[in-house]
Coordinates of C-alpha atoms and ligand atoms in Angstrom, one line a residue:
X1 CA 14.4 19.3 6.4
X2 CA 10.9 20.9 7.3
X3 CA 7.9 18.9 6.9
X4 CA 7.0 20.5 3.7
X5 CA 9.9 20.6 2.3
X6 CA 10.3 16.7 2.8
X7 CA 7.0 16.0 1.1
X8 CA 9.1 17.4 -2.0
X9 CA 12.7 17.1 -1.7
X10 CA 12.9 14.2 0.9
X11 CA 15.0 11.2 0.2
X12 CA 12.1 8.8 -1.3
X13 CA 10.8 11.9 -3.5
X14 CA 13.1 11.4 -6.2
X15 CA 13.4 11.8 -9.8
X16 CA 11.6 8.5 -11.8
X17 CA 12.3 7.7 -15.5
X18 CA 13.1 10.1 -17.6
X19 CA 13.4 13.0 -15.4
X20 CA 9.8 12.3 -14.3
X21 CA 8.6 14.0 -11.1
X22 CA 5.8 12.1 -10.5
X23 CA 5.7 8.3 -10.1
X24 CA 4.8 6.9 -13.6
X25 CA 1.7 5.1 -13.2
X26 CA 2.3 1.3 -13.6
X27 CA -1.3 0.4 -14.8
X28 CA 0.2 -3.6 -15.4
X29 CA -1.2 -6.6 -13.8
X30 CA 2.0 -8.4 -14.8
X31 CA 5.5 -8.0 -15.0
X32 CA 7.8 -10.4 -17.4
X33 CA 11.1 -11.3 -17.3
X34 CA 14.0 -12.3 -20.0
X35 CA 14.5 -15.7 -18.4
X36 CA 12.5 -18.3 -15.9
X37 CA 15.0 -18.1 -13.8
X38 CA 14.9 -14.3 -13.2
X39 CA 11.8 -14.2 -12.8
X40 CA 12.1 -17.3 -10.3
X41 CA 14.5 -15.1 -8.1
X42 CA 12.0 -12.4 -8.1
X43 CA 9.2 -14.5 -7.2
X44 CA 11.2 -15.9 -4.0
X45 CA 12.5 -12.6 -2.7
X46 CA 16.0 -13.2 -4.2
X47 CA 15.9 -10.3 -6.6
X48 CA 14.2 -7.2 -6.0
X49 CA 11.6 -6.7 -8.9
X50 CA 7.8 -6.7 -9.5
X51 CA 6.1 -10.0 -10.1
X52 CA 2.4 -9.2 -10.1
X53 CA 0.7 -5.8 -9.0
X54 CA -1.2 -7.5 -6.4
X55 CA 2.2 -8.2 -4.6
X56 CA 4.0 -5.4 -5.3
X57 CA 3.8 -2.5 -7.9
X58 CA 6.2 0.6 -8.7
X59 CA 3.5 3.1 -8.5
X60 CA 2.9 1.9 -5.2
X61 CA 5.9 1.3 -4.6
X62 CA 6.8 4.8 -4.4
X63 CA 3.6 5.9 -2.9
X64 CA 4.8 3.3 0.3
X65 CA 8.0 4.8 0.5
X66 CA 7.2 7.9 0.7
X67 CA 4.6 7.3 3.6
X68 CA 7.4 5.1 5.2
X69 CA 10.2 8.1 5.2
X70 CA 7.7 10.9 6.2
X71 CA 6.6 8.8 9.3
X72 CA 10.1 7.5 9.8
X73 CA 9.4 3.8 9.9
X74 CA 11.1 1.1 8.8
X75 CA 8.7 -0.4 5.9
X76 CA 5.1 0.7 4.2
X77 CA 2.0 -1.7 3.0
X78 CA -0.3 0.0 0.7
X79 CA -3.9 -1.2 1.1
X80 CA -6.8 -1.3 -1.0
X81 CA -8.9 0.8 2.0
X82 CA -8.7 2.2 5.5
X83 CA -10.6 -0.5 6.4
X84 CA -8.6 -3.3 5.1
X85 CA -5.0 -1.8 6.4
X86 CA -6.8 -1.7 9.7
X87 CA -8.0 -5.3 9.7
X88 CA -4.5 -6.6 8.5
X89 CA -2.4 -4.8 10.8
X90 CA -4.4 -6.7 13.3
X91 CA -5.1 -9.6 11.9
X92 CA -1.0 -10.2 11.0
X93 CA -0.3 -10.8 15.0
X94 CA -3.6 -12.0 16.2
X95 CA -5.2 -15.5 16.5
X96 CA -8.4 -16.7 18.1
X97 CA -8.0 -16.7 22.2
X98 CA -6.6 -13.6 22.0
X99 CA -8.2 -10.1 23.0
X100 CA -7.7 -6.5 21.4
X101 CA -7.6 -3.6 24.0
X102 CA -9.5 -0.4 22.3
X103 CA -11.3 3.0 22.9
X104 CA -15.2 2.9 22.6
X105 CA -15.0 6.0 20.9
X106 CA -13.0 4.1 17.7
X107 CA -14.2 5.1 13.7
X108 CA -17.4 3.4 13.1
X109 CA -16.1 0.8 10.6
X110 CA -13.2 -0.3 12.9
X111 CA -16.2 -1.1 16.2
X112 CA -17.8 -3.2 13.4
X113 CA -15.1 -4.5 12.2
X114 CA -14.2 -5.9 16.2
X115 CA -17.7 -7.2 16.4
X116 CA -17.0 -9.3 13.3
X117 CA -14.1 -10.7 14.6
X118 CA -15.6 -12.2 17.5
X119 CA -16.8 -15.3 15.5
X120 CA -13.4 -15.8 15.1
X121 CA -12.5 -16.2 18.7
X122 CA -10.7 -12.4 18.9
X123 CA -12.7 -10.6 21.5
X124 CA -12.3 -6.8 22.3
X125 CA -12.8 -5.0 25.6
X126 CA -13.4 -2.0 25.3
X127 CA -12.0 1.6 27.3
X128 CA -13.6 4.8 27.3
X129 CA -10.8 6.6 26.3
X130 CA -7.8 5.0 25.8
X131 CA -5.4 6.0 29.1
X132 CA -3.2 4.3 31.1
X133 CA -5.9 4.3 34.4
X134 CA -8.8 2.5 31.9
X135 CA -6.4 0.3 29.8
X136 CA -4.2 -1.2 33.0
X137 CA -6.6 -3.0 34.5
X138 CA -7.8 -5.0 31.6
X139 CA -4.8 -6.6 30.7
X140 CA -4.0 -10.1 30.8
X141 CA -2.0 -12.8 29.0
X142 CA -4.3 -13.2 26.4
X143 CA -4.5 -9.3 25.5
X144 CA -2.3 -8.5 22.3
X145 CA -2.8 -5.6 21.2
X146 CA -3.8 -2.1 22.0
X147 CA -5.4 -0.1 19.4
X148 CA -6.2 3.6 19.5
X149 CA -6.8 6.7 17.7
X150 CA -4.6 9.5 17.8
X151 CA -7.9 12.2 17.8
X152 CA -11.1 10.4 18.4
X153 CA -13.8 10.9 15.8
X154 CA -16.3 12.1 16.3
X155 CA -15.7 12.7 20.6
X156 CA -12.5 14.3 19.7
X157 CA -10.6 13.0 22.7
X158 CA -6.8 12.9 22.8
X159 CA -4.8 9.6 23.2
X160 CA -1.4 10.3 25.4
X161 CA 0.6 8.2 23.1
X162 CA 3.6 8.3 25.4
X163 CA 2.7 6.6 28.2
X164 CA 0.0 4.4 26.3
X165 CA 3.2 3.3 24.6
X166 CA 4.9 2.9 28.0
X167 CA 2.2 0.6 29.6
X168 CA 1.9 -1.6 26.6
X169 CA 5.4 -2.3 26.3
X170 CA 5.7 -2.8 30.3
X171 CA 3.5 -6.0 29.5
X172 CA 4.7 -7.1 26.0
X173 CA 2.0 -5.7 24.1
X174 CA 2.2 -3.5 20.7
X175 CA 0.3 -0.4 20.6
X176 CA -1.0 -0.3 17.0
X177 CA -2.6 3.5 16.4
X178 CA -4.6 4.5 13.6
X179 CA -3.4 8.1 12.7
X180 CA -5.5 9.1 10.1
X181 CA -7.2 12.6 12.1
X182 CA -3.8 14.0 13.0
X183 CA -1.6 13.0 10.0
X184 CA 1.7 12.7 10.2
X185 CA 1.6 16.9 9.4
X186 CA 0.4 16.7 13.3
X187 CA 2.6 13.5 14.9
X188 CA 5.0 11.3 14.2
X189 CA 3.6 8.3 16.6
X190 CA 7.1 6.7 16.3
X191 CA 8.4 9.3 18.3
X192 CA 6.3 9.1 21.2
X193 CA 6.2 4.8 21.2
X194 CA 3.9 3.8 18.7
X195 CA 4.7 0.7 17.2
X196 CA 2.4 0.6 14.2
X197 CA 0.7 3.2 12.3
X198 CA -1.8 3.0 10.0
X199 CA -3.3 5.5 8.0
X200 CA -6.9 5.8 5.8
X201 CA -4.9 7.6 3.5
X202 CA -8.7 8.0 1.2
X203 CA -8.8 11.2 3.7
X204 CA -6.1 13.7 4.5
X205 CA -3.1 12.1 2.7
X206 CA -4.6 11.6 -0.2
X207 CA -6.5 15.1 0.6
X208 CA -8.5 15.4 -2.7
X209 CA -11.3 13.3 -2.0
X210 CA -10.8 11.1 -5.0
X211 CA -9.4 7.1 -3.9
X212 CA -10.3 4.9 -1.3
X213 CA -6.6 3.6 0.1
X214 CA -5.0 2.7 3.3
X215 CA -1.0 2.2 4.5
X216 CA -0.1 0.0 7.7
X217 CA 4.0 1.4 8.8
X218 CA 5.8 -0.6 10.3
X219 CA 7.9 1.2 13.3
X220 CA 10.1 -1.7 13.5
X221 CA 11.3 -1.8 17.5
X222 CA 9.0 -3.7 19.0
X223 CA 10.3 -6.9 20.0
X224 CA 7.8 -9.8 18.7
X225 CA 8.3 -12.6 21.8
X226 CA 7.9 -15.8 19.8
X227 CA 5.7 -17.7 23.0
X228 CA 3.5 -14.9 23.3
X229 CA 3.2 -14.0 19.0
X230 CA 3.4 -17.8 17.6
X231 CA 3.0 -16.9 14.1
X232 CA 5.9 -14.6 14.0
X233 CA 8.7 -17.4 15.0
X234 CA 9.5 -18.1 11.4
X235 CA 9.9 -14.3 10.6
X236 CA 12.5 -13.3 13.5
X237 CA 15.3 -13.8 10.9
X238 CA 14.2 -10.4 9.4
X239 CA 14.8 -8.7 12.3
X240 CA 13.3 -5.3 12.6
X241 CA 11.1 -6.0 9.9
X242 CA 9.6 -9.2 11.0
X243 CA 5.9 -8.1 10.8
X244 CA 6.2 -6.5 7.7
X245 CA 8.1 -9.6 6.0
X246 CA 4.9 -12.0 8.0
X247 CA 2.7 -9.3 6.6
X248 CA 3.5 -8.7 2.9
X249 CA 4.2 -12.7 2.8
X250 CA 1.1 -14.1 4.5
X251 CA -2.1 -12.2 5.3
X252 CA -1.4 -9.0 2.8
X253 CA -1.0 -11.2 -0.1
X254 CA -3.4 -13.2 0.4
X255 CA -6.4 -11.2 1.3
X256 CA -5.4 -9.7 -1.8
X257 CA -6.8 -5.7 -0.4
X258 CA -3.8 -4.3 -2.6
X259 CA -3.8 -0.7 -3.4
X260 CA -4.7 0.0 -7.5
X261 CA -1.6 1.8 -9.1
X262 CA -3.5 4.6 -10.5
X263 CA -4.9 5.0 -6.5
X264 CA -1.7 5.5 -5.5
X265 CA -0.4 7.6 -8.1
X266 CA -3.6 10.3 -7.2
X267 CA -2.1 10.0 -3.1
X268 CA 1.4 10.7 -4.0
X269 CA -0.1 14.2 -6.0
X270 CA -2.1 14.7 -2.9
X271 CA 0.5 13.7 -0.6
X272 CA 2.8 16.5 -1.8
X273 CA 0.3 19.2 -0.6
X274 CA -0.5 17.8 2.7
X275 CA 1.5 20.1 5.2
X276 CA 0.0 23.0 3.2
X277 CA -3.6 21.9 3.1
X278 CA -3.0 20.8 7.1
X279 CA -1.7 23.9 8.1
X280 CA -4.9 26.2 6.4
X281 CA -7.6 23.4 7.2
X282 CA -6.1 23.5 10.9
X283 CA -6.4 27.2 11.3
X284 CA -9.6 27.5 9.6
X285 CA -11.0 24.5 12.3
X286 CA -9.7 26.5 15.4
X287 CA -10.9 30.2 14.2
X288 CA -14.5 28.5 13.3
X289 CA -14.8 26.3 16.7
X290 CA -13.2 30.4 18.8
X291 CA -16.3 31.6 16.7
X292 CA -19.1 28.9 17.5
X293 CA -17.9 28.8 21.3
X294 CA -18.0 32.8 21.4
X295 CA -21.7 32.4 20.4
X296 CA -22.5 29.6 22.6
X297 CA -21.5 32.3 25.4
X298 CA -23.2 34.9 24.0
X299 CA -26.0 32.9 23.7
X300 CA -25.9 31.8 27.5
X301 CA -25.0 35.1 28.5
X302 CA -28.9 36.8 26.6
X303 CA -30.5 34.2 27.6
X304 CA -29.4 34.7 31.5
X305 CA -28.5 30.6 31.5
X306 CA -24.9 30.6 33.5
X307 CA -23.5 27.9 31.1
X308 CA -24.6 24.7 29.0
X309 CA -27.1 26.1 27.1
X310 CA -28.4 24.1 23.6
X311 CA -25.4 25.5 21.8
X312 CA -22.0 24.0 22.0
X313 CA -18.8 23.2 20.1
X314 CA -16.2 20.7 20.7
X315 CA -12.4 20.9 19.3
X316 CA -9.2 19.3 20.7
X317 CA -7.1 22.3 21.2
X318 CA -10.3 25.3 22.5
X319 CA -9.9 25.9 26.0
X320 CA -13.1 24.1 26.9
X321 CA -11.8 20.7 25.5
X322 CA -10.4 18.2 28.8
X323 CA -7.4 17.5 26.0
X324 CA -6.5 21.3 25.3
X325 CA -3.3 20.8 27.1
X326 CA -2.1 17.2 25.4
X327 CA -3.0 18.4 22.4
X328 CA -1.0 21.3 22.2
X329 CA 1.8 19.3 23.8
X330 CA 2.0 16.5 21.5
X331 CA 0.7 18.4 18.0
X332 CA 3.4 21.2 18.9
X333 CA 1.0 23.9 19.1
X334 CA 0.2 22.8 15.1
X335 CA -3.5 23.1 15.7
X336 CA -5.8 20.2 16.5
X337 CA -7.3 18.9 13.4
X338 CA -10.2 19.3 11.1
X339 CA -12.7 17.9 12.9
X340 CA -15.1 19.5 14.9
X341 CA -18.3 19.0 16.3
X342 CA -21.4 21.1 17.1
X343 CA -24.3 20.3 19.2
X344 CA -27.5 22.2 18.9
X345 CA -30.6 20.8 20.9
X346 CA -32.2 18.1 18.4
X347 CA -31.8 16.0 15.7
X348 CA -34.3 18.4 13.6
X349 CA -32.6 21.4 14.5
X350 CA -29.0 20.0 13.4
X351 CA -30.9 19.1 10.4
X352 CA -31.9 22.5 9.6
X353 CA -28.4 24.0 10.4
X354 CA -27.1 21.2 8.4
X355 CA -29.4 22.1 5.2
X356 CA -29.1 25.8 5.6
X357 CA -25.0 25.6 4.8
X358 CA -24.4 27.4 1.8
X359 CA -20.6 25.9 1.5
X360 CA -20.6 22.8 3.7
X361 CA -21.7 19.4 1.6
X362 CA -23.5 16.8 3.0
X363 CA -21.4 13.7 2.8
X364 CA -20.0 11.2 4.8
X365 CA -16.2 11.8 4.4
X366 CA -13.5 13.5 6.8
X367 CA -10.8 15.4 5.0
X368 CA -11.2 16.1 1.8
X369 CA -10.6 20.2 0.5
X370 CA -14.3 21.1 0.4
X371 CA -15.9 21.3 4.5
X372 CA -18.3 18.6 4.5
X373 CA -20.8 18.4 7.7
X374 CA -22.2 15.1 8.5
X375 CA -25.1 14.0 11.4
X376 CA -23.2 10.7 12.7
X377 CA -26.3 9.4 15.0
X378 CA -28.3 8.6 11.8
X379 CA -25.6 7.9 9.1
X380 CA -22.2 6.5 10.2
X381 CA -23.3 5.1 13.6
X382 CA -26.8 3.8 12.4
X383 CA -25.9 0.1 13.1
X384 CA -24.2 1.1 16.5
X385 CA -26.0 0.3 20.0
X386 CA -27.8 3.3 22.6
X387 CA -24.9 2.1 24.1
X388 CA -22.2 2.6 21.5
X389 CA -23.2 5.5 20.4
X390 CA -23.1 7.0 24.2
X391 CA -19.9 5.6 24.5
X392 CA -18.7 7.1 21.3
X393 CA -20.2 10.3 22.2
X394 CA -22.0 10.7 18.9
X395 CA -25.5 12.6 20.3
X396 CA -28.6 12.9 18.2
X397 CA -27.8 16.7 18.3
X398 CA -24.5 16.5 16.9
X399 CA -23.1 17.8 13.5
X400 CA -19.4 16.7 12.7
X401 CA -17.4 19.2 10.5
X402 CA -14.5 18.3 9.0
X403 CA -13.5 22.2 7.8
X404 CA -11.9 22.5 4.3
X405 CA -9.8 25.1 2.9
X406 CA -12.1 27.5 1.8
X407 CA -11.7 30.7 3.5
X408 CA -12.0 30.9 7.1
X409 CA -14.7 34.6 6.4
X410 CA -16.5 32.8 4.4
X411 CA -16.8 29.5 6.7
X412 CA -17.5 31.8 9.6
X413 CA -19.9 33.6 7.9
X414 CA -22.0 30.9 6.9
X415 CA -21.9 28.8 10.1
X416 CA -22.7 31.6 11.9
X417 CA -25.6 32.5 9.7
X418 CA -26.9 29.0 9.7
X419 CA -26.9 28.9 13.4
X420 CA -28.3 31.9 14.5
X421 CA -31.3 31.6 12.7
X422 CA -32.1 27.9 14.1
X423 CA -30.4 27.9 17.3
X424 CA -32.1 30.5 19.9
Ligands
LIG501 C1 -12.2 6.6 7.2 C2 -11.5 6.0 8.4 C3 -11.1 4.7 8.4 C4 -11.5 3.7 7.2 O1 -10.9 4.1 6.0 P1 -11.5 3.8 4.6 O2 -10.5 4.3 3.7 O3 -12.8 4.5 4.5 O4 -11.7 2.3 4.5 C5 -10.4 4.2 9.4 N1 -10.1 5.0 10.5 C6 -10.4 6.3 10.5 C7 -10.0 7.1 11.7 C8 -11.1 6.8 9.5 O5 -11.5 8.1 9.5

């Protein structure tokens, strides 16, 4: 089956009560049971069946599943956020002592998130991209996991997932990768080694721009050493699913970030569109970055500069990106993503591009159907150090687009427009 054809027909998209196509939305708190002692089984894992929503939920239920079959893992945990399946797919195997591997060039809200869990005794060192050269020599027997993501955002850098995969496991290590710029329309990170994957599924999976939500899938082959992972000794009875089983029974539950029924009702609508939506935004991203980058030249070219003038654009798979090749590789020649970026000289001047965009909205989310453009030096990475925000290449002349569906004319069009008249 074809990946759109999955999203519909696949094994966990089946019919629901009463012929239903659609999940029925379980908006309960509480489930009851004809006698104590069913609902005593239920409670203890000895009966499959909904307790309370916060544990587990149909409507979520189904919205997990189908995550789990389209990525081809093993298990599925719904989160409230992004954010929170991202901390809890961490914080299920780490413990203070321990250190995190990661790229400098991470979301904004997971680099905060690391800084916060210093005071907790987890410390992260940090690579420049993650590769096998930067991530080697950093390793040691306190490092526990490496985290990546698959298309940087906003320096739109590659990660080789193969042989990341390949060096952590030659030391033990999980690679946990947060997939939520190349959706699973893009990769399946299982394939290539991954042992995690989580998702913000608020952007592309739930595609509407409608619920904050996250999912953490579980690959379930990497082997959890007991000496090295302490907490997961009393879960190696489950077997492949050992970290979800430590996950859904200790952290998960107890943080309480569960995913609201009616949240994951509007991702399994959205869900169902994905490879279509993917497949336009993708083609609209790579005809608008052809069209910026043929005017960058142009521009070069008038101006008698030989190259590098204040115009530029940046997208995984254009011939000018170092990650063209990888990216067409491992995406299967599917396109690169939605994201691109644009630089144009100055903060004032992205500004004015920015506010002379007739289709493009100002707001600080990544794939949602409408383009949305977005200046990441003074919004997302405000709290972010010189430093960071070098090592993150997010410059004060940089817009971030995340394209949309709308017709590629039209986007063309109005970019162009836009940056002809500020950009000389
Ligand atoms: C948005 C995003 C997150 C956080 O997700 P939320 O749903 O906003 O909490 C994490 N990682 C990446 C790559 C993101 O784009």
């Amino acid at each position: 089956m074809e990946f759109s054809t999955k999203l519909l027909h696949g094994k966990e998209a089946k019919e629901y009560q009463n012929g239903a196509t659609l999940p029925p939305i379980s908006q309960v708190s509480a489930f009851s049971y004809e006698s104590s002692e069913a609902l005593e089984k239920v409670f203890q894992n000895r009966a499959p069946g909904f307790a309370y929503t916060r544990i587990g939920n149909p409507t979520v239920d189904a919205f997990e599943r189908r995550i789990c079959e389209l990525e081809g893992g093993v298990s599925a945990v719904a989160c409230s956020s992004g954010m929170a399946a991202v901390t809890l797919s961490l914080l299920n195997i780490l413990q203070a002592g321990d250190e995190v591997i990661a790229g400098s060039g991470l979301f904004g809200g997971t680099i905060d998130l690391f800084g916060d869990l210093k005071s907790y005794g987890i410390t992260t060192r940090y690579v420049q991209h993650v590769s096998v050269q930067e991530i080697e020599p950093l390793i040691n027997e306190k490092t526990k996991v490496i985290f990546g993501e698959l298309i940087g955002n906003p320096a739109l850098d590659v990660m080789d997932v193969r042989s990341v995969a390949e060096l952590a496991h030659a030391n033990g290590i999980p690679l946990i990768v947060d997939a939520t710029t190349a959706t699973p329309y893009l990769i399946h990170p299982f394939e290539y080694g991954a042992d995690i994957v989580v998702h913000s599924s608020s952007k592309y999976i739930n595609g509407g721009g409608n619920s904050i939500s996250g999912i953490i899938v579980d690959g379930g082959k990497f082997k959890w050493d007991a000496e090295r992972y302490p907490g997961m000794k009393s879960y190696r009875s489950y077997g492949s699913l050992a970290y979800t089983a430590k996950l859904r029974n200790g952290i998960w539950r107890n943080m309480g970030a569960c995913l609201a029924p009616m949240n994951a009702f509007l991702n399994v609508v959205g869900l169902e569109t994905l490879g279509l939506r993917m497949e336009r935004i993708c083609a609209n991203a790579r005809a608008l970055a052809e069209e910026i980058a043929r005017l960058a030249r142009e521009q070069d070219e008038h101006s008698g500069r030989s190259k590098g003038g204040c115009l530029s654009v940046n997208y995984p798979t254009l011939n000018e990106s170092p990650y063209h090749v990888l990216a067409e590789n491992q995406f299967g020649g599917k396109g690169g993503g939605a994201i691109l970026t644009v630089r144009v000289g100055s903060k004032e001047k992205a500004y004015q591009v920015m506010d002379s965009l007739k289709y493009a909205k100002k707001a600080t989310n990544i794939g949602d159907v409408r383009t949305l453009v977005i200046h990441p030096a003074s919004t997302i990475y405000v709290h972010a150090s010189e430093e960071q925000r070098a090592a993150a290449g997010v410059y004060d002349d940089l817009i971030r687009v995340s394209v949309g569906i709308e017709d590629a004319k039209d986007l063309i069009e109005d970019f162009t427009n836009a940056i002809t008249m500020v950009v000389k």
